[in-house]
Amino acid sequence: IGSAYLDYYMGYKMIPLGAMTLLTGWEGSGKTSIALTTARELQKKFPEKTVVYLDGEQTVTDSHIQRFGLNKEKLIVYKDSVLENMLDTAEAFSQSDEVSGIIIDSVKSFFSTVVEEKSAEDYTIGIEAKKLGTRFPIIHANCARRGTALIVLNQWRENPGVIHGDPKVLPGGQFNKYMPFTHLDFTKKEHLKEGKEVVGHKLDVRIRKSKAGAYDKKDIITLNFYYNGGFNEIDEYAQILIETGVVKSSGAWISFPNIDGEEVKVNGLTKFIEYLKENADIFEFLKSQLP
């Protein structure tokens, strides 16, 4: 998804090709922005292929595309809120070898024409979940055969019938539990500011499921997410370098060797990040020392 920290933490198996990734969170947590950074990373990896973005919320604009650095010529944004149209479109693109990724934003924003045509007295509970549960395995299988990333966004809802336990529920049925290879859950925290200007926000990430390895769903990874560009590579590598012991942190001081083996000391994380930005050769050298 463009986060160096999450990539390293998950062994570079976060958004698997040919499998489903589920991105969840409450409204306003930044799922669409994260999906767009994921689309950008797919374009970098497969510049000759196209990313398909099924925009049920109809919120993706040229401004989003520009801010997150996407190649508009290799991006198809399909805006529609009809569930059947979305499923037909996703299935058609899942059969193409020219598509690197299909992003569905988001499950809760698509409605079935069957529900719309019935009256308020008719029983319509479960219709959309059944359609998703029937069609998603077909789309998923097509993506698996072609190595296409399938990224699905969904939004938490409160289940008023739950008295004890977690009241959160994801609309769309049981596919949310059994189909994803990876399930990442996002929570928006406090704003990031430069002076008085808000430039991003803190983002708590929980790995709720991953077939790549065992992760504790209670563990929280806190990242900085910027509204212009997404995640910052140097910020996150600075955090990785400290946590892995490649650079030594003692109080406020951070020390590390340069290419010639000489020790360099800087005072504070901010100064360390500034040093890495100004010395690209040492940044690459320290990255090469990571286990």
PDB file of C-alpha atoms in Angstrom:
ATOM      1  CA  ILE A   1       0.000   0.000   0.000  1.00  0.00           C
ATOM      2  CA  GLY A   2       3.014   2.258  -0.260  1.00  0.00           C
ATOM      3  CA  SER A   3       4.056   1.943   3.387  1.00  0.00           C
ATOM      4  CA  ALA A   4       7.694   0.868   3.742  1.00  0.00           C
ATOM      5  CA  TYR A   5       7.124   0.058   7.414  1.00  0.00           C
ATOM      6  CA  LEU A   6       4.150  -2.254   6.780  1.00  0.00           C
ATOM      7  CA  ASP A   7       5.926  -3.886   3.841  1.00  0.00           C
ATOM      8  CA  TYR A   8       8.943  -4.686   6.008  1.00  0.00           C
ATOM      9  CA  TYR A   9       6.852  -5.703   9.006  1.00  0.00           C
ATOM     10  CA  MET A  10       4.790  -8.156   6.917  1.00  0.00           C
ATOM     11  CA  GLY A  11       7.720  -9.554   4.961  1.00  0.00           C
ATOM     12  CA  TYR A  12       6.662  -7.836   1.716  1.00  0.00           C
ATOM     13  CA  LYS A  13       3.535 -10.043   1.557  1.00  0.00           C
ATOM     14  CA  MET A  14       0.912  -7.448   2.402  1.00  0.00           C
ATOM     15  CA  ILE A  15      -0.922  -7.007  -0.914  1.00  0.00           C
ATOM     16  CA  PRO A  16      -0.552 -10.436  -2.530  1.00  0.00           C
ATOM     17  CA  LEU A  17      -0.993 -10.727  -6.276  1.00  0.00           C
ATOM     18  CA  GLY A  18      -3.706 -13.172  -7.255  1.00  0.00           C
ATOM     19  CA  ALA A  19      -5.526 -12.924  -3.908  1.00  0.00           C
ATOM     20  CA  MET A  20      -7.984 -10.681  -2.098  1.00  0.00           C
ATOM     21  CA  THR A  21      -6.976  -7.921   0.313  1.00  0.00           C
ATOM     22  CA  LEU A  22      -9.664  -6.413   2.538  1.00  0.00           C
ATOM     23  CA  LEU A  23      -9.221  -2.827   3.797  1.00  0.00           C
ATOM     24  CA  THR A  24     -11.650  -1.762   6.521  1.00  0.00           C
ATOM     25  CA  GLY A  25     -12.288   1.116   8.899  1.00  0.00           C
ATOM     26  CA  TRP A  26     -14.919   3.566  10.058  1.00  0.00           C
ATOM     27  CA  GLU A  27     -16.045   6.337   7.734  1.00  0.00           C
ATOM     28  CA  GLY A  28     -13.384   8.985   7.194  1.00  0.00           C
ATOM     29  CA  SER A  29     -10.473   6.740   8.170  1.00  0.00           C
ATOM     30  CA  GLY A  30      -8.740   7.277   4.808  1.00  0.00           C
ATOM     31  CA  LYS A  31      -9.482   3.961   3.072  1.00  0.00           C
ATOM     32  CA  THR A  32      -9.965   5.585  -0.346  1.00  0.00           C
ATOM     33  CA  SER A  33      -6.660   7.461  -0.074  1.00  0.00           C
ATOM     34  CA  ILE A  34      -4.879   4.260   0.952  1.00  0.00           C
ATOM     35  CA  ALA A  35      -6.485   2.405  -1.968  1.00  0.00           C
ATOM     36  CA  LEU A  36      -5.180   5.087  -4.330  1.00  0.00           C
ATOM     37  CA  THR A  37      -1.641   4.741  -2.962  1.00  0.00           C
ATOM     38  CA  THR A  38      -2.009   0.984  -3.547  1.00  0.00           C
ATOM     39  CA  ALA A  39      -3.061   1.669  -7.149  1.00  0.00           C
ATOM     40  CA  ARG A  40       0.057   3.839  -7.561  1.00  0.00           C
ATOM     41  CA  GLU A  41       2.300   1.055  -6.269  1.00  0.00           C
ATOM     42  CA  LEU A  42       0.706  -1.415  -8.701  1.00  0.00           C
ATOM     43  CA  GLN A  43       1.368   1.026 -11.546  1.00  0.00           C
ATOM     44  CA  LYS A  44       5.015   1.247 -10.500  1.00  0.00           C
ATOM     45  CA  LYS A  45       5.367  -2.535 -10.411  1.00  0.00           C
ATOM     46  CA  PHE A  46       3.467  -3.151 -13.671  1.00  0.00           C
ATOM     47  CA  PRO A  47       3.787   0.075 -15.736  1.00  0.00           C
ATOM     48  CA  GLU A  48       2.496  -1.631 -18.877  1.00  0.00           C
ATOM     49  CA  LYS A  49      -0.750  -2.764 -17.212  1.00  0.00           C
ATOM     50  CA  THR A  50      -3.897  -0.943 -16.094  1.00  0.00           C
ATOM     51  CA  VAL A  51      -5.460  -0.585 -12.640  1.00  0.00           C
ATOM     52  CA  VAL A  52      -9.272  -0.658 -12.482  1.00  0.00           C
ATOM     53  CA  TYR A  53     -10.964   1.367  -9.744  1.00  0.00           C
ATOM     54  CA  LEU A  54     -14.679   0.646  -9.189  1.00  0.00           C
ATOM     55  CA  ASP A  55     -15.848   3.784  -7.398  1.00  0.00           C
ATOM     56  CA  GLY A  56     -19.205   3.076  -5.763  1.00  0.00           C
ATOM     57  CA  GLU A  57     -18.908   6.120  -3.516  1.00  0.00           C
ATOM     58  CA  GLN A  58     -18.099   8.258  -6.580  1.00  0.00           C
ATOM     59  CA  THR A  59     -15.551  10.337  -4.687  1.00  0.00           C
ATOM     60  CA  VAL A  60     -12.355   9.833  -6.716  1.00  0.00           C
ATOM     61  CA  THR A  61     -11.450  13.032  -8.585  1.00  0.00           C
ATOM     62  CA  ASP A  62      -8.609  14.268 -10.765  1.00  0.00           C
ATOM     63  CA  SER A  63      -7.270  16.012  -7.659  1.00  0.00           C
ATOM     64  CA  HIS A  64      -6.947  12.651  -5.859  1.00  0.00           C
ATOM     65  CA  ILE A  65      -5.244  11.105  -8.880  1.00  0.00           C
ATOM     66  CA  GLN A  66      -2.750  13.966  -9.102  1.00  0.00           C
ATOM     67  CA  ARG A  67      -1.998  14.189  -5.347  1.00  0.00           C
ATOM     68  CA  PHE A  68      -1.192  10.491  -5.094  1.00  0.00           C
ATOM     69  CA  GLY A  69       0.902  10.423  -8.251  1.00  0.00           C
ATOM     70  CA  LEU A  70      -1.118   8.033 -10.407  1.00  0.00           C
ATOM     71  CA  ASN A  71      -0.708   7.653 -14.162  1.00  0.00           C
ATOM     72  CA  LYS A  72      -4.168   8.585 -15.438  1.00  0.00           C
ATOM     73  CA  GLU A  73      -3.568   6.836 -18.763  1.00  0.00           C
ATOM     74  CA  LYS A  74      -3.176   3.502 -16.976  1.00  0.00           C
ATOM     75  CA  LEU A  75      -6.123   3.970 -14.627  1.00  0.00           C
ATOM     76  CA  ILE A  76      -9.779   3.189 -15.297  1.00  0.00           C
ATOM     77  CA  VAL A  77     -12.196   4.757 -12.797  1.00  0.00           C
ATOM     78  CA  TYR A  78     -15.666   3.248 -13.173  1.00  0.00           C
ATOM     79  CA  LYS A  79     -18.366   5.120 -11.252  1.00  0.00           C
ATOM     80  CA  ASP A  80     -21.569   3.199 -10.516  1.00  0.00           C
ATOM     81  CA  SER A  81     -23.590   2.336  -7.418  1.00  0.00           C
ATOM     82  CA  VAL A  82     -25.511  -0.645  -8.824  1.00  0.00           C
ATOM     83  CA  LEU A  83     -24.223  -3.897  -7.337  1.00  0.00           C
ATOM     84  CA  GLU A  84     -24.972  -6.029 -10.383  1.00  0.00           C
ATOM     85  CA  ASN A  85     -23.148  -3.596 -12.683  1.00  0.00           C
ATOM     86  CA  MET A  86     -20.132  -3.578 -10.383  1.00  0.00           C
ATOM     87  CA  LEU A  87     -19.963  -7.369 -10.239  1.00  0.00           C
ATOM     88  CA  ASP A  88     -20.313  -7.707 -14.019  1.00  0.00           C
ATOM     89  CA  THR A  89     -17.602  -5.096 -14.592  1.00  0.00           C
ATOM     90  CA  ALA A  90     -15.246  -6.620 -12.030  1.00  0.00           C
ATOM     91  CA  GLU A  91     -15.710 -10.088 -13.520  1.00  0.00           C
ATOM     92  CA  ALA A  92     -15.037  -8.812 -17.050  1.00  0.00           C
ATOM     93  CA  PHE A  93     -11.823  -7.054 -16.021  1.00  0.00           C
ATOM     94  CA  SER A  94     -10.740 -10.057 -13.919  1.00  0.00           C
ATOM     95  CA  GLN A  95     -10.498 -12.026 -17.175  1.00  0.00           C
ATOM     96  CA  SER A  96      -8.021  -9.580 -18.719  1.00  0.00           C
ATOM     97  CA  ASP A  97      -4.265 -10.152 -18.715  1.00  0.00           C
ATOM     98  CA  GLU A  98      -3.779  -6.382 -19.138  1.00  0.00           C
ATOM     99  CA  VAL A  99      -5.070  -5.545 -15.632  1.00  0.00           C
ATOM    100  CA  SER A 100      -2.718  -5.537 -12.628  1.00  0.00           C
ATOM    101  CA  GLY A 101      -5.312  -4.765  -9.972  1.00  0.00           C
ATOM    102  CA  ILE A 102      -9.042  -4.333  -9.340  1.00  0.00           C
ATOM    103  CA  ILE A 103     -10.071  -2.056  -6.466  1.00  0.00           C
ATOM    104  CA  ILE A 104     -13.672  -2.036  -5.202  1.00  0.00           C
ATOM    105  CA  ASP A 105     -14.577   1.060  -3.155  1.00  0.00           C
ATOM    106  CA  SER A 106     -16.598   0.125  -1.231  1.00  0.00           C
ATOM    107  CA  VAL A 107     -18.894  -2.820  -0.560  1.00  0.00           C
ATOM    108  CA  LYS A 108     -21.430  -0.849   1.473  1.00  0.00           C
ATOM    109  CA  SER A 109     -21.907   1.755  -1.294  1.00  0.00           C
ATOM    110  CA  PHE A 110     -23.315  -0.676  -3.884  1.00  0.00           C
ATOM    111  CA  PHE A 111     -27.014  -1.545  -3.835  1.00  0.00           C
ATOM    112  CA  SER A 112     -28.900  -4.277  -5.661  1.00  0.00           C
ATOM    113  CA  THR A 113     -31.642  -3.423  -8.151  1.00  0.00           C
ATOM    114  CA  VAL A 114     -33.605  -6.331  -6.669  1.00  0.00           C
ATOM    115  CA  VAL A 115     -33.785  -4.480  -3.330  1.00  0.00           C
ATOM    116  CA  GLU A 116     -34.683  -1.218  -5.039  1.00  0.00           C
ATOM    117  CA  GLU A 117     -37.563  -2.783  -6.968  1.00  0.00           C
ATOM    118  CA  LYS A 118     -39.199  -4.344  -3.902  1.00  0.00           C
ATOM    119  CA  SER A 119     -41.443  -2.480  -1.493  1.00  0.00           C
ATOM    120  CA  ALA A 120     -40.537  -1.634   2.089  1.00  0.00           C
ATOM    121  CA  GLU A 121     -42.701  -4.534   3.302  1.00  0.00           C
ATOM    122  CA  ASP A 122     -40.806  -7.156   1.278  1.00  0.00           C
ATOM    123  CA  TYR A 123     -38.102  -9.258   2.895  1.00  0.00           C
ATOM    124  CA  THR A 124     -34.813  -8.196   1.304  1.00  0.00           C
ATOM    125  CA  ILE A 125     -32.273  -8.989   4.030  1.00  0.00           C
ATOM    126  CA  GLY A 126     -29.361 -11.001   2.695  1.00  0.00           C
ATOM    127  CA  ILE A 127     -29.984 -10.453  -1.032  1.00  0.00           C
ATOM    128  CA  GLU A 128     -26.861  -8.354  -1.575  1.00  0.00           C
ATOM    129  CA  ALA A 129     -24.741 -10.631   0.649  1.00  0.00           C
ATOM    130  CA  LYS A 130     -25.845 -13.658  -1.425  1.00  0.00           C
ATOM    131  CA  LYS A 131     -24.905 -11.919  -4.668  1.00  0.00           C
ATOM    132  CA  LEU A 132     -21.492 -10.964  -3.302  1.00  0.00           C
ATOM    133  CA  GLY A 133     -20.933 -14.446  -1.891  1.00  0.00           C
ATOM    134  CA  THR A 134     -21.812 -16.010  -5.246  1.00  0.00           C
ATOM    135  CA  ARG A 135     -19.915 -13.713  -7.599  1.00  0.00           C
ATOM    136  CA  PHE A 136     -16.797 -12.805  -5.596  1.00  0.00           C
ATOM    137  CA  PRO A 137     -15.385 -16.363  -5.700  1.00  0.00           C
ATOM    138  CA  ILE A 138     -15.598 -16.272  -9.516  1.00  0.00           C
ATOM    139  CA  ILE A 139     -13.859 -12.886  -9.687  1.00  0.00           C
ATOM    140  CA  HIS A 140     -11.294 -14.063  -7.129  1.00  0.00           C
ATOM    141  CA  ALA A 141     -10.542 -17.227  -9.110  1.00  0.00           C
ATOM    142  CA  ASN A 142     -10.026 -15.221 -12.311  1.00  0.00           C
ATOM    143  CA  CYS A 143      -7.621 -12.894 -10.455  1.00  0.00           C
ATOM    144  CA  ALA A 144      -5.758 -15.867  -8.965  1.00  0.00           C
ATOM    145  CA  ARG A 145      -5.136 -17.383 -12.395  1.00  0.00           C
ATOM    146  CA  ARG A 146      -3.746 -14.112 -13.744  1.00  0.00           C
ATOM    147  CA  GLY A 147      -1.883 -12.814 -10.700  1.00  0.00           C
ATOM    148  CA  THR A 148      -4.201  -9.817 -10.407  1.00  0.00           C
ATOM    149  CA  ALA A 149      -4.493  -8.006  -7.073  1.00  0.00           C
ATOM    150  CA  LEU A 150      -8.089  -7.810  -5.807  1.00  0.00           C
ATOM    151  CA  ILE A 151      -8.520  -5.055  -3.212  1.00  0.00           C
ATOM    152  CA  VAL A 152     -11.893  -4.641  -1.522  1.00  0.00           C
ATOM    153  CA  LEU A 153     -12.837  -1.771   0.793  1.00  0.00           C
ATOM    154  CA  ASN A 154     -15.554  -2.062   3.419  1.00  0.00           C
ATOM    155  CA  GLN A 155     -16.867   0.061   6.263  1.00  0.00           C
ATOM    156  CA  TRP A 156     -17.785  -0.959   9.803  1.00  0.00           C
ATOM    157  CA  ARG A 157     -21.391  -0.730  10.983  1.00  0.00           C
ATOM    158  CA  GLU A 158     -22.875  -0.950  14.470  1.00  0.00           C
ATOM    159  CA  ASN A 159     -24.968  -4.065  15.082  1.00  0.00           C
ATOM    160  CA  PRO A 160     -27.694  -2.954  17.546  1.00  0.00           C
ATOM    161  CA  GLY A 161     -28.556  -6.591  18.322  1.00  0.00           C
ATOM    162  CA  VAL A 162     -25.232  -7.262  20.057  1.00  0.00           C
ATOM    163  CA  ILE A 163     -25.434  -6.840  23.828  1.00  0.00           C
ATOM    164  CA  HIS A 164     -22.163  -8.532  24.791  1.00  0.00           C
ATOM    165  CA  GLY A 165     -19.000  -8.605  22.702  1.00  0.00           C
ATOM    166  CA  ASP A 166     -17.882  -6.574  19.716  1.00  0.00           C
ATOM    167  CA  PRO A 167     -20.844  -4.713  18.115  1.00  0.00           C
ATOM    168  CA  LYS A 168     -18.917  -3.964  14.908  1.00  0.00           C
ATOM    169  CA  VAL A 169     -20.048  -5.768  11.773  1.00  0.00           C
ATOM    170  CA  LEU A 170     -19.063  -5.574   8.103  1.00  0.00           C
ATOM    171  CA  PRO A 171     -21.860  -5.431   5.529  1.00  0.00           C
ATOM    172  CA  GLY A 172     -21.788  -7.907   2.664  1.00  0.00           C
ATOM    173  CA  GLY A 173     -21.888 -11.241   4.443  1.00  0.00           C
ATOM    174  CA  GLN A 174     -19.441 -14.011   5.225  1.00  0.00           C
ATOM    175  CA  PHE A 175     -17.014 -13.343   2.354  1.00  0.00           C
ATOM    176  CA  ASN A 176     -15.439 -10.726   4.668  1.00  0.00           C
ATOM    177  CA  LYS A 177     -14.203 -13.564   6.894  1.00  0.00           C
ATOM    178  CA  TYR A 178     -13.157 -16.385   4.599  1.00  0.00           C
ATOM    179  CA  MET A 179     -12.025 -14.834   1.294  1.00  0.00           C
ATOM    180  CA  PRO A 180      -9.309 -12.263   2.186  1.00  0.00           C
ATOM    181  CA  PHE A 181      -5.662 -13.299   2.177  1.00  0.00           C
ATOM    182  CA  THR A 182      -4.955 -10.117   4.136  1.00  0.00           C
ATOM    183  CA  HIS A 183      -7.324  -7.975   6.205  1.00  0.00           C
ATOM    184  CA  LEU A 184      -6.013  -4.578   7.351  1.00  0.00           C
ATOM    185  CA  ASP A 185      -8.096  -2.362   9.610  1.00  0.00           C
ATOM    186  CA  PHE A 186      -7.475   1.402   9.839  1.00  0.00           C
ATOM    187  CA  THR A 187      -8.332   3.960  12.502  1.00  0.00           C
ATOM    188  CA  LYS A 188      -7.788   7.671  11.961  1.00  0.00           C
ATOM    189  CA  LYS A 189      -6.085   9.438  14.868  1.00  0.00           C
ATOM    190  CA  GLU A 190      -4.826  12.988  15.501  1.00  0.00           C
ATOM    191  CA  HIS A 191      -3.910  15.383  12.701  1.00  0.00           C
ATOM    192  CA  LEU A 192      -0.372  16.056  11.499  1.00  0.00           C
ATOM    193  CA  LYS A 193       0.438  19.735  11.133  1.00  0.00           C
ATOM    194  CA  GLU A 194       3.134  21.874   9.589  1.00  0.00           C
ATOM    195  CA  GLY A 195       2.677  25.139  11.387  1.00  0.00           C
ATOM    196  CA  LYS A 196      -1.072  25.726  11.349  1.00  0.00           C
ATOM    197  CA  GLU A 197      -1.669  23.710   8.177  1.00  0.00           C
ATOM    198  CA  VAL A 198      -3.081  20.187   8.495  1.00  0.00           C
ATOM    199  CA  VAL A 199      -1.007  17.961   6.179  1.00  0.00           C
ATOM    200  CA  GLY A 200      -2.122  14.492   7.254  1.00  0.00           C
ATOM    201  CA  HIS A 201      -3.071  12.328  10.201  1.00  0.00           C
ATOM    202  CA  LYS A 202      -1.776   9.536  12.392  1.00  0.00           C
ATOM    203  CA  LEU A 203      -3.096   6.164  11.281  1.00  0.00           C
ATOM    204  CA  ASP A 204      -3.442   3.107  13.503  1.00  0.00           C
ATOM    205  CA  VAL A 205      -3.237  -0.167  11.570  1.00  0.00           C
ATOM    206  CA  ARG A 206      -4.320  -3.589  12.835  1.00  0.00           C
ATOM    207  CA  ILE A 207      -3.579  -6.791  10.934  1.00  0.00           C
ATOM    208  CA  ARG A 208      -6.819  -8.655  11.534  1.00  0.00           C
ATOM    209  CA  LYS A 209      -5.905 -11.536   9.212  1.00  0.00           C
ATOM    210  CA  SER A 210      -2.965 -12.627   7.087  1.00  0.00           C
ATOM    211  CA  LYS A 211      -2.326 -16.007   5.515  1.00  0.00           C
ATOM    212  CA  ALA A 212       1.325 -14.963   5.160  1.00  0.00           C
ATOM    213  CA  GLY A 213       1.936 -15.342   8.875  1.00  0.00           C
ATOM    214  CA  ALA A 214       0.534 -15.111  12.389  1.00  0.00           C
ATOM    215  CA  TYR A 215      -0.242 -11.641  13.733  1.00  0.00           C
ATOM    216  CA  ASP A 216      -1.942 -10.504  16.925  1.00  0.00           C
ATOM    217  CA  LYS A 217      -5.111  -8.578  16.065  1.00  0.00           C
ATOM    218  CA  LYS A 218      -4.584  -6.453  19.176  1.00  0.00           C
ATOM    219  CA  ASP A 219      -1.218  -5.142  18.006  1.00  0.00           C
ATOM    220  CA  ILE A 220      -1.339  -1.582  16.698  1.00  0.00           C
ATOM    221  CA  ILE A 221       1.076  -0.140  14.149  1.00  0.00           C
ATOM    222  CA  THR A 222       0.996   3.674  14.072  1.00  0.00           C
ATOM    223  CA  LEU A 223       1.991   5.393  10.834  1.00  0.00           C
ATOM    224  CA  ASN A 224       1.955   8.922   9.435  1.00  0.00           C
ATOM    225  CA  PHE A 225      -0.322   9.402   6.441  1.00  0.00           C
ATOM    226  CA  TYR A 226       0.066  12.574   4.359  1.00  0.00           C
ATOM    227  CA  TYR A 227      -2.718  14.007   2.193  1.00  0.00           C
ATOM    228  CA  ASN A 228      -0.207  14.832  -0.508  1.00  0.00           C
ATOM    229  CA  GLY A 229       1.418  11.569  -1.525  1.00  0.00           C
ATOM    230  CA  GLY A 230       0.430   9.135   1.217  1.00  0.00           C
ATOM    231  CA  PHE A 231       3.171   7.463   3.275  1.00  0.00           C
ATOM    232  CA  ASN A 232       6.675   8.926   3.525  1.00  0.00           C
ATOM    233  CA  GLU A 233       9.407   6.395   2.746  1.00  0.00           C
ATOM    234  CA  ILE A 234      12.220   8.095   4.681  1.00  0.00           C
ATOM    235  CA  ASP A 235      10.057   8.664   7.793  1.00  0.00           C
ATOM    236  CA  GLU A 236       9.161   4.993   7.887  1.00  0.00           C
ATOM    237  CA  TYR A 237      12.647   3.655   7.136  1.00  0.00           C
ATOM    238  CA  ALA A 238      13.980   5.821   9.949  1.00  0.00           C
ATOM    239  CA  GLN A 239      11.581   4.003  12.263  1.00  0.00           C
ATOM    240  CA  ILE A 240      12.628   0.597  10.857  1.00  0.00           C
ATOM    241  CA  LEU A 241      16.348   1.374  11.200  1.00  0.00           C
ATOM    242  CA  ILE A 242      15.921   2.293  14.859  1.00  0.00           C
ATOM    243  CA  GLU A 243      13.691  -0.671  15.758  1.00  0.00           C
ATOM    244  CA  THR A 244      16.005  -3.204  14.070  1.00  0.00           C
ATOM    245  CA  GLY A 245      19.117  -1.778  15.749  1.00  0.00           C
ATOM    246  CA  VAL A 246      20.868  -0.838  12.498  1.00  0.00           C
ATOM    247  CA  VAL A 247      21.210   2.594  14.055  1.00  0.00           C
ATOM    248  CA  LYS A 248      21.691   3.051  17.809  1.00  0.00           C
ATOM    249  CA  SER A 249      19.340   5.185  19.852  1.00  0.00           C
ATOM    250  CA  SER A 250      20.445   6.390  23.276  1.00  0.00           C
ATOM    251  CA  GLY A 251      18.136   8.938  24.821  1.00  0.00           C
ATOM    252  CA  ALA A 252      17.681  11.698  22.273  1.00  0.00           C
ATOM    253  CA  TRP A 253      20.875  10.807  20.395  1.00  0.00           C
ATOM    254  CA  ILE A 254      20.929   8.570  17.334  1.00  0.00           C
ATOM    255  CA  SER A 255      24.261   7.213  16.096  1.00  0.00           C
ATOM    256  CA  PHE A 256      25.142   5.226  12.992  1.00  0.00           C
ATOM    257  CA  PRO A 257      28.108   4.505  10.708  1.00  0.00           C
ATOM    258  CA  ASN A 258      28.535   6.242   7.365  1.00  0.00           C
ATOM    259  CA  ILE A 259      29.832   4.495   4.233  1.00  0.00           C
ATOM    260  CA  ASP A 260      33.446   4.961   5.420  1.00  0.00           C
ATOM    261  CA  GLY A 261      32.693   3.386   8.797  1.00  0.00           C
ATOM    262  CA  GLU A 262      32.872   6.670  10.680  1.00  0.00           C
ATOM    263  CA  GLU A 263      30.288   7.249  13.421  1.00  0.00           C
ATOM    264  CA  VAL A 264      27.716   9.970  12.852  1.00  0.00           C
ATOM    265  CA  LYS A 265      25.552  11.359  15.669  1.00  0.00           C
ATOM    266  CA  VAL A 266      22.374  13.415  15.400  1.00  0.00           C
ATOM    267  CA  ASN A 267      20.084  14.715  18.126  1.00  0.00           C
ATOM    268  CA  GLY A 268      16.504  13.513  17.768  1.00  0.00           C
ATOM    269  CA  LEU A 269      14.392  11.642  15.223  1.00  0.00           C
ATOM    270  CA  THR A 270      13.565  14.804  13.254  1.00  0.00           C
ATOM    271  CA  LYS A 271      17.273  15.574  12.727  1.00  0.00           C
ATOM    272  CA  PHE A 272      17.894  11.940  11.759  1.00  0.00           C
ATOM    273  CA  ILE A 273      15.157  12.085   9.104  1.00  0.00           C
ATOM    274  CA  GLU A 274      16.514  15.392   7.783  1.00  0.00           C
ATOM    275  CA  TYR A 275      20.003  13.862   7.567  1.00  0.00           C
ATOM    276  CA  LEU A 276      18.696  10.884   5.566  1.00  0.00           C
ATOM    277  CA  LYS A 277      16.855  13.225   3.187  1.00  0.00           C
ATOM    278  CA  GLU A 278      20.029  15.248   2.588  1.00  0.00           C
ATOM    279  CA  ASN A 279      22.332  12.211   2.245  1.00  0.00           C
ATOM    280  CA  ALA A 280      20.727   9.742  -0.160  1.00  0.00           C
ATOM    281  CA  ASP A 281      23.882   7.612  -0.377  1.00  0.00           C
ATOM    282  CA  ILE A 282      23.967   7.005   3.378  1.00  0.00           C
ATOM    283  CA  PHE A 283      20.211   6.351   3.392  1.00  0.00           C
ATOM    284  CA  GLU A 284      20.691   3.581   0.805  1.00  0.00           C
ATOM    285  CA  PHE A 285      23.733   2.262   2.692  1.00  0.00           C
ATOM    286  CA  LEU A 286      21.770   1.966   5.965  1.00  0.00           C
ATOM    287  CA  LYS A 287      18.863   0.281   4.154  1.00  0.00           C
ATOM    288  CA  SER A 288      21.292  -2.314   2.799  1.00  0.00           C
ATOM    289  CA  GLN A 289      22.211  -3.232   6.416  1.00  0.00           C
ATOM    290  CA  LEU A 290      18.655  -4.250   7.321  1.00  0.00           C
ATOM    291  CA  PRO A 291      18.224  -7.905   8.301  1.00  0.00           C
TER     292      PRO A 291
END
